[in-house]
Tab-separated table of C-alpha atoms and ligand atoms in Angstrom:
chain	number	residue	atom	x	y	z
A	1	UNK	CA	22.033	19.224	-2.898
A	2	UNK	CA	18.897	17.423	-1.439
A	3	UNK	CA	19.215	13.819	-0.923
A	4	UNK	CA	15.888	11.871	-1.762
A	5	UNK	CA	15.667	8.027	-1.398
A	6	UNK	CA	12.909	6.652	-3.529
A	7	UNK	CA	12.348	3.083	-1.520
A	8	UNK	CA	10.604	0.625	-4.312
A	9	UNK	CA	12.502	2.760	-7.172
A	10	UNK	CA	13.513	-0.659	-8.940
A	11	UNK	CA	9.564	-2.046	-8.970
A	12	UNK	CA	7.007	-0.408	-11.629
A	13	UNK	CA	6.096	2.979	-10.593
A	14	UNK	CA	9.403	3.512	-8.943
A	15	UNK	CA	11.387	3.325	-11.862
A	16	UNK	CA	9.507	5.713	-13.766
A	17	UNK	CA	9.556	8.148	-10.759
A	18	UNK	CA	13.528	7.906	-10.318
A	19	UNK	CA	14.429	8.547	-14.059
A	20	UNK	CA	11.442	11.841	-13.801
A	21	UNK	CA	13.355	12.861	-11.070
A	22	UNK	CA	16.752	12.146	-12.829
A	23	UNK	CA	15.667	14.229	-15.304
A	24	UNK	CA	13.571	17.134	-14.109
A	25	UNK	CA	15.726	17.950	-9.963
A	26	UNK	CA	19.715	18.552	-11.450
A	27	UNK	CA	19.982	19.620	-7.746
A	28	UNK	CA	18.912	16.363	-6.156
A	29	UNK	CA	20.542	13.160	-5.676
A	30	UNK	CA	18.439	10.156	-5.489
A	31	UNK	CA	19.151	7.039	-3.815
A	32	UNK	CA	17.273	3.918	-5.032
A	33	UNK	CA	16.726	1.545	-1.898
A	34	UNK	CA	15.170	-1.551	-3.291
A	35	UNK	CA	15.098	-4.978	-2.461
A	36	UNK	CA	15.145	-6.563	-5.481
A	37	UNK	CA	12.633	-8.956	-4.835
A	38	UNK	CA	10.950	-10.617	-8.048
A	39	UNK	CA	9.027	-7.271	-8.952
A	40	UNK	CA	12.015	-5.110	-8.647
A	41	UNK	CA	14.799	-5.173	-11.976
A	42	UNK	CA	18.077	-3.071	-12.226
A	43	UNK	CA	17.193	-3.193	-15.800
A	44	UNK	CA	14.165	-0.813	-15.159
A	45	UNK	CA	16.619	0.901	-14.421
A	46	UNK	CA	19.289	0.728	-16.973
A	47	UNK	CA	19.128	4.472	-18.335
A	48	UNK	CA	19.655	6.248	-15.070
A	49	UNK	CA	21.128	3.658	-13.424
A	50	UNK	CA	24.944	5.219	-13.658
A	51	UNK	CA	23.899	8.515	-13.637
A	52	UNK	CA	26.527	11.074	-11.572
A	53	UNK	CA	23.268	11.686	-9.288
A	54	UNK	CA	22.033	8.441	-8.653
A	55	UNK	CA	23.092	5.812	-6.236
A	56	UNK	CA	21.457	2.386	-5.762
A	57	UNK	CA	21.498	0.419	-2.541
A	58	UNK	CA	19.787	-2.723	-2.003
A	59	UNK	CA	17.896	-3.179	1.491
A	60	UNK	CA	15.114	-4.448	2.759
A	61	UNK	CA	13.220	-1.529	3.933
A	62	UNK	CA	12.126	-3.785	7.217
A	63	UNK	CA	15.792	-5.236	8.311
A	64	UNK	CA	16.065	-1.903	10.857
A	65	UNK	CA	20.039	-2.933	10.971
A	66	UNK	CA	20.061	-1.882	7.591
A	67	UNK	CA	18.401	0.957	7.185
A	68	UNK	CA	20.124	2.197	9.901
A	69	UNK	CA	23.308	1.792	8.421
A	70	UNK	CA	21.998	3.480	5.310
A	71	UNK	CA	20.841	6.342	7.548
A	72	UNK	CA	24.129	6.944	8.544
A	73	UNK	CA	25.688	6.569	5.082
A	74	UNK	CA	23.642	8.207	3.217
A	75	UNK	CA	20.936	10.765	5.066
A	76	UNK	CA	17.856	11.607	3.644
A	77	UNK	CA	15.924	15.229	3.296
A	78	UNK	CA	12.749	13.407	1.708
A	79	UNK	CA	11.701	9.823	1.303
A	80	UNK	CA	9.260	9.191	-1.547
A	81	UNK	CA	7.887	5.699	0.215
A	82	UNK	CA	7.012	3.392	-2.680
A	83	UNK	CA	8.250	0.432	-1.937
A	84	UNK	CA	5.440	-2.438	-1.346
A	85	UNK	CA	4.042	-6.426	-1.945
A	86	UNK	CA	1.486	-4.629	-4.710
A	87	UNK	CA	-0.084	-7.613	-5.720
A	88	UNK	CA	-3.498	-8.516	-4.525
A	89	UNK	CA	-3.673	-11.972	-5.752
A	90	UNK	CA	-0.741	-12.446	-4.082
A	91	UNK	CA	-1.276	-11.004	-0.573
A	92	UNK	CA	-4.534	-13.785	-0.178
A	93	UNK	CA	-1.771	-16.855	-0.980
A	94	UNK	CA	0.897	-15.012	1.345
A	95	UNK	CA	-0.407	-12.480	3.471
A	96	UNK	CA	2.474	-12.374	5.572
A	97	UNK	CA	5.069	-11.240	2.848
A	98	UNK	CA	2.555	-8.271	2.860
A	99	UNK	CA	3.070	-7.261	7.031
A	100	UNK	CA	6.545	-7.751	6.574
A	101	UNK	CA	7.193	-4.726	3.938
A	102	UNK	CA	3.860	-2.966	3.895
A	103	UNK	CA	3.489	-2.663	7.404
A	104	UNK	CA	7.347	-3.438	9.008
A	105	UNK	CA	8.917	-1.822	6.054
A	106	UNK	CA	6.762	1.202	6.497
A	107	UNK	CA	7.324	1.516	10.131
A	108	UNK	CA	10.911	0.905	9.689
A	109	UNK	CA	11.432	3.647	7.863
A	110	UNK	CA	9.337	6.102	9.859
A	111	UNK	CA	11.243	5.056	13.038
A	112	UNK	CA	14.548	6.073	11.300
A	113	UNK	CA	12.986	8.769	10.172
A	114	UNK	CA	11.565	9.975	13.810
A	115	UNK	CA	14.816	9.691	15.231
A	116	UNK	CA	16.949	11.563	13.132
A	117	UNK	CA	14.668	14.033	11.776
A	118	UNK	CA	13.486	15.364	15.179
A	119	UNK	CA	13.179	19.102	15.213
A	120	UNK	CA	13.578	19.071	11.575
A	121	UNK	CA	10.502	20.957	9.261
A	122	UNK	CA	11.976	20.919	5.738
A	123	UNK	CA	12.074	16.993	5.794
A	124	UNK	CA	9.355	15.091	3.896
A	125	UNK	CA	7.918	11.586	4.352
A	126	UNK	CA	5.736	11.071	1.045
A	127	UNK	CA	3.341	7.676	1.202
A	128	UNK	CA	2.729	6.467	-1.736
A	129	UNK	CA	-0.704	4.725	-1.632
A	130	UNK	CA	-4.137	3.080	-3.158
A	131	UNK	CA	-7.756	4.157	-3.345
A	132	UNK	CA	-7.403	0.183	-2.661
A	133	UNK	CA	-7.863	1.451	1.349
A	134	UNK	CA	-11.131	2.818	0.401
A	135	UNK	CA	-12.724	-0.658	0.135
A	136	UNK	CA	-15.131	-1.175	-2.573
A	137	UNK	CA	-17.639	0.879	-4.589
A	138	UNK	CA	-21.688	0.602	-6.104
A	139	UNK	CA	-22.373	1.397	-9.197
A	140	UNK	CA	-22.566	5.783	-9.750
A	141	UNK	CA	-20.031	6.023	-6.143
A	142	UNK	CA	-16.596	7.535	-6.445
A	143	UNK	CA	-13.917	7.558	-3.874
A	144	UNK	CA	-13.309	11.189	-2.237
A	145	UNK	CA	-10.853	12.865	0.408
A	146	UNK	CA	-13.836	12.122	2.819
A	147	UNK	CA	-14.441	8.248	1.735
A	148	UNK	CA	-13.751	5.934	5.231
A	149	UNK	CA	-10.864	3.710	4.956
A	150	UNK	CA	-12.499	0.143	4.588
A	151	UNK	CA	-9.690	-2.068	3.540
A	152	UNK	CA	-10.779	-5.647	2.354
A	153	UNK	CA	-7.911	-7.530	0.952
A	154	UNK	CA	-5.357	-8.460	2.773
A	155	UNK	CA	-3.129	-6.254	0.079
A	156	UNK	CA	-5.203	-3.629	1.115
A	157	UNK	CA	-5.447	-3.623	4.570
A	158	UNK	CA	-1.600	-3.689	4.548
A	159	UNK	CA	-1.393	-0.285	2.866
A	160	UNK	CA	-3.990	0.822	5.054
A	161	UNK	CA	-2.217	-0.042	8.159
A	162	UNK	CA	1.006	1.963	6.409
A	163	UNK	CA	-1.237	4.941	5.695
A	164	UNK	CA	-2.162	5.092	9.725
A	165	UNK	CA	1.016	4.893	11.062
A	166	UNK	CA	2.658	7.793	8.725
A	167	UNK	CA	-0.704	9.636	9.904
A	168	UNK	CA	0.052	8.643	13.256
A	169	UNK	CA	3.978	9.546	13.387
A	170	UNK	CA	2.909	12.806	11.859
A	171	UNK	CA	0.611	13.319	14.711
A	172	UNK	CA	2.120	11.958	17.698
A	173	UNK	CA	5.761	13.236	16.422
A	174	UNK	CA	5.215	16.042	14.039
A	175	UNK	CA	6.602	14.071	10.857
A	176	UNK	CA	5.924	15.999	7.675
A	177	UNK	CA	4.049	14.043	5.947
A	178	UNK	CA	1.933	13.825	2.633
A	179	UNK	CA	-0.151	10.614	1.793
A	180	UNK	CA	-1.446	9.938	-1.941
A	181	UNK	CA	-3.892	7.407	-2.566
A	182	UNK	CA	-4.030	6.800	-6.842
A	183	UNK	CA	-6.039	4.107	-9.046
A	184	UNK	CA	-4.897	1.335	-10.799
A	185	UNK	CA	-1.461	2.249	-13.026
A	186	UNK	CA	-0.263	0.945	-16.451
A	187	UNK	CA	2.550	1.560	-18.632
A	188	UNK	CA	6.195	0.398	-19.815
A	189	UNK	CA	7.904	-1.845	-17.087
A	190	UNK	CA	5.168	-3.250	-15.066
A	191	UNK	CA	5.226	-6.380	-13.816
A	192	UNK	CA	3.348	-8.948	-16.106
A	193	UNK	CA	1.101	-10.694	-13.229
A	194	UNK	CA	-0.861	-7.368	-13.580
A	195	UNK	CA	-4.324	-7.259	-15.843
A	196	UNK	CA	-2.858	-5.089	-18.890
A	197	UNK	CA	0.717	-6.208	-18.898
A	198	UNK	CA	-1.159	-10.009	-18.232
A	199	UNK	CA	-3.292	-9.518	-21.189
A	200	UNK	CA	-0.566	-8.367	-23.805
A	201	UNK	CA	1.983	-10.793	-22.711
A	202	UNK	CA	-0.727	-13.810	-23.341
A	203	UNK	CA	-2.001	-11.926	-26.856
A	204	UNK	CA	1.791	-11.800	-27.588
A	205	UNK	CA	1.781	-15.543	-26.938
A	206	UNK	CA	-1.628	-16.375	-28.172
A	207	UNK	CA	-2.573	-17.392	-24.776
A	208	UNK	CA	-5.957	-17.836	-23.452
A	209	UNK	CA	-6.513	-14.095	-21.535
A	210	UNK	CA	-7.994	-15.136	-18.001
A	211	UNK	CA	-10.853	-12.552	-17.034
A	212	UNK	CA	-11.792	-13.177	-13.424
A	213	UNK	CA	-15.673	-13.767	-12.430
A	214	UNK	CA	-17.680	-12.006	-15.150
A	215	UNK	CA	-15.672	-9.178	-16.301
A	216	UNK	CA	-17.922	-6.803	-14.528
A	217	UNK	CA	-15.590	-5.566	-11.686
A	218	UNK	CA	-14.456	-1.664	-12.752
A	219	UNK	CA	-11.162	-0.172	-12.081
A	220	UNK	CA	-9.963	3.498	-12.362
A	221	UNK	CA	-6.518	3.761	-14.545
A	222	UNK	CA	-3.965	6.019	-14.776
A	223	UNK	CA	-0.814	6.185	-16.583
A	224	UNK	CA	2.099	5.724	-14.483
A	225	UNK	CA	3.552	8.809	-16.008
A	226	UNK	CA	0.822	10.755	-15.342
A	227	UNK	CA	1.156	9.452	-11.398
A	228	UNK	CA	4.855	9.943	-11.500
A	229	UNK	CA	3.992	13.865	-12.111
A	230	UNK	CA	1.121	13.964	-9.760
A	231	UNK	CA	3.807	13.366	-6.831
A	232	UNK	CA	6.485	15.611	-8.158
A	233	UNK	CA	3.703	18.321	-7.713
A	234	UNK	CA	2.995	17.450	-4.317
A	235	UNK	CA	6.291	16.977	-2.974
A	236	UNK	CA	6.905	20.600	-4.678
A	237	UNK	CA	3.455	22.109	-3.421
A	238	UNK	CA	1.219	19.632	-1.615
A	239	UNK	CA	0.273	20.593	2.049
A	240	UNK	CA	2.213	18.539	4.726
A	241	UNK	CA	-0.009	16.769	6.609
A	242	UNK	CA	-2.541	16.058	3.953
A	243	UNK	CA	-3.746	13.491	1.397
A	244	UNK	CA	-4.676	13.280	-1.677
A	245	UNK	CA	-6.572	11.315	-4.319
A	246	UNK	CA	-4.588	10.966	-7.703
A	247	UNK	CA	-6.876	9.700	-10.408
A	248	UNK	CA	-7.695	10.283	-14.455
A	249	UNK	CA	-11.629	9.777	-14.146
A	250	UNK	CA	-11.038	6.775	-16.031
A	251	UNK	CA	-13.208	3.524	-14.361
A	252	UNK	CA	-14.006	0.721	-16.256
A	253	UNK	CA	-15.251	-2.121	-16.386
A	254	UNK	CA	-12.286	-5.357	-16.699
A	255	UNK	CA	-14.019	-6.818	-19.779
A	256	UNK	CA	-14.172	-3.675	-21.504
A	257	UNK	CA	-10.172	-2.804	-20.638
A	258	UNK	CA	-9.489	-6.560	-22.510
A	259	UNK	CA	-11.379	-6.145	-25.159
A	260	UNK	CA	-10.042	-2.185	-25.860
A	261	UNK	CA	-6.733	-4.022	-25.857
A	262	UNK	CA	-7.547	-6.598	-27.933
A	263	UNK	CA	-8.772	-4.430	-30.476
A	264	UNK	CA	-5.642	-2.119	-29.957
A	265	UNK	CA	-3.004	-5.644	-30.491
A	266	UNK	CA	-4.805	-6.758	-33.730
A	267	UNK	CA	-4.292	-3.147	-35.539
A	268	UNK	CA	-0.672	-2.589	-34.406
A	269	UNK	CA	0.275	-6.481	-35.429
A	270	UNK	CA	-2.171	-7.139	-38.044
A	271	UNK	CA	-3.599	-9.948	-35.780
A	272	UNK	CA	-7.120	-11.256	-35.640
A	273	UNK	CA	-9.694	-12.550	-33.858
A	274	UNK	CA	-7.333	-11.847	-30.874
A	275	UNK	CA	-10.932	-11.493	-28.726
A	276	UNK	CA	-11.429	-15.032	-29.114
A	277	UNK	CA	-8.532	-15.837	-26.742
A	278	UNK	CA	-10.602	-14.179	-23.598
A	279	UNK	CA	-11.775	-17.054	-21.410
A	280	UNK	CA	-13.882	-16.621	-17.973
A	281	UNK	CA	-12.078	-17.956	-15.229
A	282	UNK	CA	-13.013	-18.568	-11.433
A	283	UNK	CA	-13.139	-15.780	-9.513
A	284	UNK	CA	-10.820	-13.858	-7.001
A	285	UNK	CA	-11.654	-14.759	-3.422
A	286	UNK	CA	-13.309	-11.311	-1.790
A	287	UNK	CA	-12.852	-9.586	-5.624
A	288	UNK	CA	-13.670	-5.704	-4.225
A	289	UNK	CA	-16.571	-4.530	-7.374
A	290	UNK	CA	-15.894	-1.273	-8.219
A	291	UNK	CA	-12.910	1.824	-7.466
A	292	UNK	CA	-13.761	5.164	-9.371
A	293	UNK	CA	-11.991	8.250	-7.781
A	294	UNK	CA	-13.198	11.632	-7.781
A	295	UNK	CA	-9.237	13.501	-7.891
A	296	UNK	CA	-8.612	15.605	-5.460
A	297	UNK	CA	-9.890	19.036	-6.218
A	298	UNK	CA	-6.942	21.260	-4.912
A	299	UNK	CA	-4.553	18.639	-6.746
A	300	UNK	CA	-6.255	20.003	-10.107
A	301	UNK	CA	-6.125	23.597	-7.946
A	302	UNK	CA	-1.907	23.235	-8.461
A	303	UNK	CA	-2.400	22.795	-11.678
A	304	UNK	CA	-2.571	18.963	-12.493
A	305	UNK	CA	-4.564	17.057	-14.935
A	306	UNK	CA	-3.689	13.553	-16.845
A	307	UNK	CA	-1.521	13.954	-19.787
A	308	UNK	CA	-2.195	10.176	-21.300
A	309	UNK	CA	-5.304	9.441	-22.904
A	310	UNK	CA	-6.062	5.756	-22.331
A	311	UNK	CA	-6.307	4.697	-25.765
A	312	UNK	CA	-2.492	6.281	-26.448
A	313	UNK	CA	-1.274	4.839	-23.355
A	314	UNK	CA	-2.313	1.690	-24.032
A	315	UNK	CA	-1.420	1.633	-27.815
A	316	UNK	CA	2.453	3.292	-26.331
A	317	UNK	CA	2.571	0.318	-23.811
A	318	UNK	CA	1.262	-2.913	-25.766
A	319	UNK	CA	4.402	-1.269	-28.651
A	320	UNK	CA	6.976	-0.980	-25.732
A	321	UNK	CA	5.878	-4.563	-24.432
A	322	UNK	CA	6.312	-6.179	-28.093
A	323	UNK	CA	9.620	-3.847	-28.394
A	324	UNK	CA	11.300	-5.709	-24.874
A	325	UNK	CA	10.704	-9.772	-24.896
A	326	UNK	CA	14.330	-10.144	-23.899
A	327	UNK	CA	12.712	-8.032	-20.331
A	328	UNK	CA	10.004	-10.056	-20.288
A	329	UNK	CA	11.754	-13.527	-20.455
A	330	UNK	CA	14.222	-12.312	-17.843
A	331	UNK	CA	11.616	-11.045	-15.532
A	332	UNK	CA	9.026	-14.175	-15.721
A	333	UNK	CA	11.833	-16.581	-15.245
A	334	UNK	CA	12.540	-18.238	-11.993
A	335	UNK	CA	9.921	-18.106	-9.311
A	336	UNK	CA	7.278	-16.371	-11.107
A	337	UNK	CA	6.653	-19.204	-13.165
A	338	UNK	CA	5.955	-21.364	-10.058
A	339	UNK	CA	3.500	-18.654	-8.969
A	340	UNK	CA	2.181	-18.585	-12.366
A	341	UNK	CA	1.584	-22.239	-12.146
A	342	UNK	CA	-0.310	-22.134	-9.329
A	343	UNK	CA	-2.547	-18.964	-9.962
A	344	UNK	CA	-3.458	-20.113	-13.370
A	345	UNK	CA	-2.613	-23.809	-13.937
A	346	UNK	CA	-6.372	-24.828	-12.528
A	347	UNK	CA	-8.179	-21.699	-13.612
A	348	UNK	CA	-6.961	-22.257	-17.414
A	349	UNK	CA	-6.758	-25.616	-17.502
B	401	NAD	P1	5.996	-3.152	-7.783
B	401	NAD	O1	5.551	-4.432	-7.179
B	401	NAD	O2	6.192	-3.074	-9.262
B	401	NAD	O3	7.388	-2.693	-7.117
B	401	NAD	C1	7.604	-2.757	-5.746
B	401	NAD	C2	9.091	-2.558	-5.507
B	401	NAD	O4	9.334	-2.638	-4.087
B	401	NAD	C3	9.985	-3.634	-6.160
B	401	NAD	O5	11.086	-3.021	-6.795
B	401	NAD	C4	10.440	-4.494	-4.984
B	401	NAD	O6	11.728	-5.070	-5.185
B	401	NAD	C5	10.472	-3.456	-3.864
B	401	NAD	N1	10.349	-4.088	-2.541
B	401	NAD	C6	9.427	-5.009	-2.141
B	401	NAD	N2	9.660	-5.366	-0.857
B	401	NAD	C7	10.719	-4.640	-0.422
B	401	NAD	C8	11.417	-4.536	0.804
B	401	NAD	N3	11.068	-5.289	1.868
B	401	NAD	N4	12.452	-3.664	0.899
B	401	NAD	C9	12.827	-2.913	-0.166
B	401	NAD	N5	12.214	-2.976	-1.366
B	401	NAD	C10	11.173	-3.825	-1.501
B	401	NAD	O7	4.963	-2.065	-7.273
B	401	NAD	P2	4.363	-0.785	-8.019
B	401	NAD	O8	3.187	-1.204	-8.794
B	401	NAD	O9	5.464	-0.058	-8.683
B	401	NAD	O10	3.833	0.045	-6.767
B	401	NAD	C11	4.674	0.991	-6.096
B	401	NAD	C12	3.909	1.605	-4.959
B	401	NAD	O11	2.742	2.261	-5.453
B	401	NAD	C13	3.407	0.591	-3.918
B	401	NAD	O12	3.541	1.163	-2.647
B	401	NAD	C14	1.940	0.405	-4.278
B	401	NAD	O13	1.185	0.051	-3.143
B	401	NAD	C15	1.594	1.785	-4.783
B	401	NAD	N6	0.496	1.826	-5.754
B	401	NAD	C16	0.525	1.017	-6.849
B	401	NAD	C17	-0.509	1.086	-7.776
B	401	NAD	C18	-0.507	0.230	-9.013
B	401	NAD	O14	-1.503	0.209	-9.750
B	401	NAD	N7	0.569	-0.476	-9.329
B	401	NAD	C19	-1.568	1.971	-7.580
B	401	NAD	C20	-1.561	2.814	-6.441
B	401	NAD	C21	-0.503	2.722	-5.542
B	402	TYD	P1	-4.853	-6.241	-10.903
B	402	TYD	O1	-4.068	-5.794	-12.098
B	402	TYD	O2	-4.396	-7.459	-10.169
B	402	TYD	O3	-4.982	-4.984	-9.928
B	402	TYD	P2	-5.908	-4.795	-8.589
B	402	TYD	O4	-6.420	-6.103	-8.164
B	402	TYD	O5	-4.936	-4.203	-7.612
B	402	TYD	O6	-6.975	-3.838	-9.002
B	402	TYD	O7	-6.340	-6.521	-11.374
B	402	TYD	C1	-7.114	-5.529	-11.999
B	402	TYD	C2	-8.488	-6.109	-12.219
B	402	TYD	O8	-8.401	-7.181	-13.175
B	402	TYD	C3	-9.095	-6.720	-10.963
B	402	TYD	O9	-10.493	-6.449	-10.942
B	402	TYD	C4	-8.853	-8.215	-11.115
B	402	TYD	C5	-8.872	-8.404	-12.622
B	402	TYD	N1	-7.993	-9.476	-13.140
B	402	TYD	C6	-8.506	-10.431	-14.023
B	402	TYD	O10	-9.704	-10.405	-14.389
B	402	TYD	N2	-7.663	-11.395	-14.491
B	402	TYD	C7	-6.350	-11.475	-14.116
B	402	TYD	O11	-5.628	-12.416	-14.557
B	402	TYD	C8	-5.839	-10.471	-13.221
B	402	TYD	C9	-4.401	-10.500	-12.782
B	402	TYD	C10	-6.699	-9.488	-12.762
């Protein structure tokens, strides 16, 4: 039996990655370490969450005490490293919160992980990261392997200071190691202070649909499914020691991504005019213009290529959000709303 924690496996991505794994490794047993903090939900994880092979613990990946103890409960052959603060507008009101996991958390771990794996080669430390590090784009640029990190928010420059360290412990200590670096991801379960989940929760609501600056700024998306299998890939055939740049060759522009799902809302609900709602709001401090990634050639080499066209995904997502309100109340109630309150409450009016 290998035992694989997936750290973040109660968040967005996580949650799809622990049921794949659930369902696809009958010879591994994962351990969800989560903190639960207000983007991670036990009920993303409801279908796998009493499976025979599945054990959740909640710890905060940077409280050393913990993860120590966890270490010695429960050791690890491969960490799958998810667990983050993902949310840019977030990190520039509370930066901090962003050291703490990104960085600490991150660092945390790979201490643990340098002390009890020493001498070890069939262990794996898998970052999970953002073409975020890469900075921002021109028009006609992609992100490659080869692109300089040049981290700009302070989201960013967390997950860029995460990225060095495994890099480093991998160096310094010999840490197998594998780094990816994906777009922007959508689907089921994903937090609603995100653009898509946003945009259908306020077109569920009839709610003005706030579109930062002019609309203009592109981002590359990717189903989280399609991510999810990316990293089982790697973690099966990915060199250690390397990164790689998951991506579905799918930029666009913000305006256009609200508008697709616009159109997309009014034909599955027999809505109208559902456009209408987009308002123009004040933009994000240091917005970063444009991410496009050029995927990783030997990633396609192994045999991987995006399952989800966007159009399907997005359909398949705005029907599971509309399916789920019960999630959705539970999730935005508490401290998001304060947060809400204060991102939006000037901005909307
Ligand atoms: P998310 O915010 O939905 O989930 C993060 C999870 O981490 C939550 O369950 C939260 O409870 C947990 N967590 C936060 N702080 C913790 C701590 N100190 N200790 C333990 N658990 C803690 O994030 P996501 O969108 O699912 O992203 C997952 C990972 O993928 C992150 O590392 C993120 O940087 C990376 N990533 C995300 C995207 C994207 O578009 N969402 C794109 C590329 C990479
Ligand atoms: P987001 O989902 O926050 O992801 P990231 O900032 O990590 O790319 O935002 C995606 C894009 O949508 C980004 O260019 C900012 C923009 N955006 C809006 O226009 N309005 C919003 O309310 C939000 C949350 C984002």
């Amino acid at each position: 039996m290998v035992r694989v924690w997936v750290t973040g496996g109660a968040g967005f991505i996580g949650s799809h990655l622990v049921r794949h794994l659930i369902h696809t490794k009958s010879d591994w047993e994962i351990h969800t370490i989560d903190a639960l903090t207000y983007a991670g939900n036990l009920e993303n994880l409801a279908d796998v969450l009493d499976h025979k092979r599945h054990i959740f613990h909640k710890v905060d990946i940077a409280d050393s005490n913990s993860v120590e103890n966890l270490w010695t409960e429960a050791p690890p052959d491969i960490i799958l490293h998810l667990a983050a603060e993902s949310h840019v507008d977030r990190s520039i009101l509370s930066p901090l919160d962003f050291v703490h996991t990104n960085v600490l958390g991150t660092v945390t771990l790979l201490e643990a992980a340098r002390r009890h794996w020493r001498g070890r080669s069939d262990t794996l430390f898998y970052q999970v990261s953002t073409d975020e590090v890469y900075g921002s784009l021109a028009e006609g640029e992609f992100f490659s392997e080869a692109s300089p990190y040049d981290p700009r928010s302070p989201y960013s420059a967390s997950k860029a200071a995460a990225d060095h360290f495994v890099r480093a412990y991998g160096h310094t200590y010999g840490l197998p190691y594998l780094i990816s670096n994906c777009g922007n991801n959508y689907g089921p379960y994903q937090f609603p202070e995100k653009l898509i989940p946003l945009t259908i929760t306020h077109l569920m609501e009839r709610k003005p649909i706030p579109v930062y600056g002019s609309g203009q700024n592109v981002r590359d998306w990717i189903h989280a499914e399609d991510h999810v299998r990316a990293i089982d890939l790697l973690i099966q055939r990915g060199q250690r020691g390397r990164t790689y740049l998951i991506g579905a060759e799918n930029p666009r522009p913000n305006l256009e991504v609200v508008r697709l799902l616009c159109r997309l809302y009014d034909e599955l609900t027999g809505s109208s005019g559902s456009e209408s709602l987009i308002t123009f709001v004040k933009d994000r401090p240091g917005h970063d213009f444009r991410y496009a990634i050029k995927p990783s050639p030997s990633l396609k080499a192994l045999g991987w290529s995006p399952q989800v066209s966007f159009e399907e995904g997005l359909r398949q997502t705005i029907a599971w959000y509309l399916s789920h309100p019960d999630w959705l109340d539970r999730v935005r109630s508490g401290a998001y709303q304060d947060y809400y309150r204060f991102q939006y409450g000037e901005r909307l009016g």
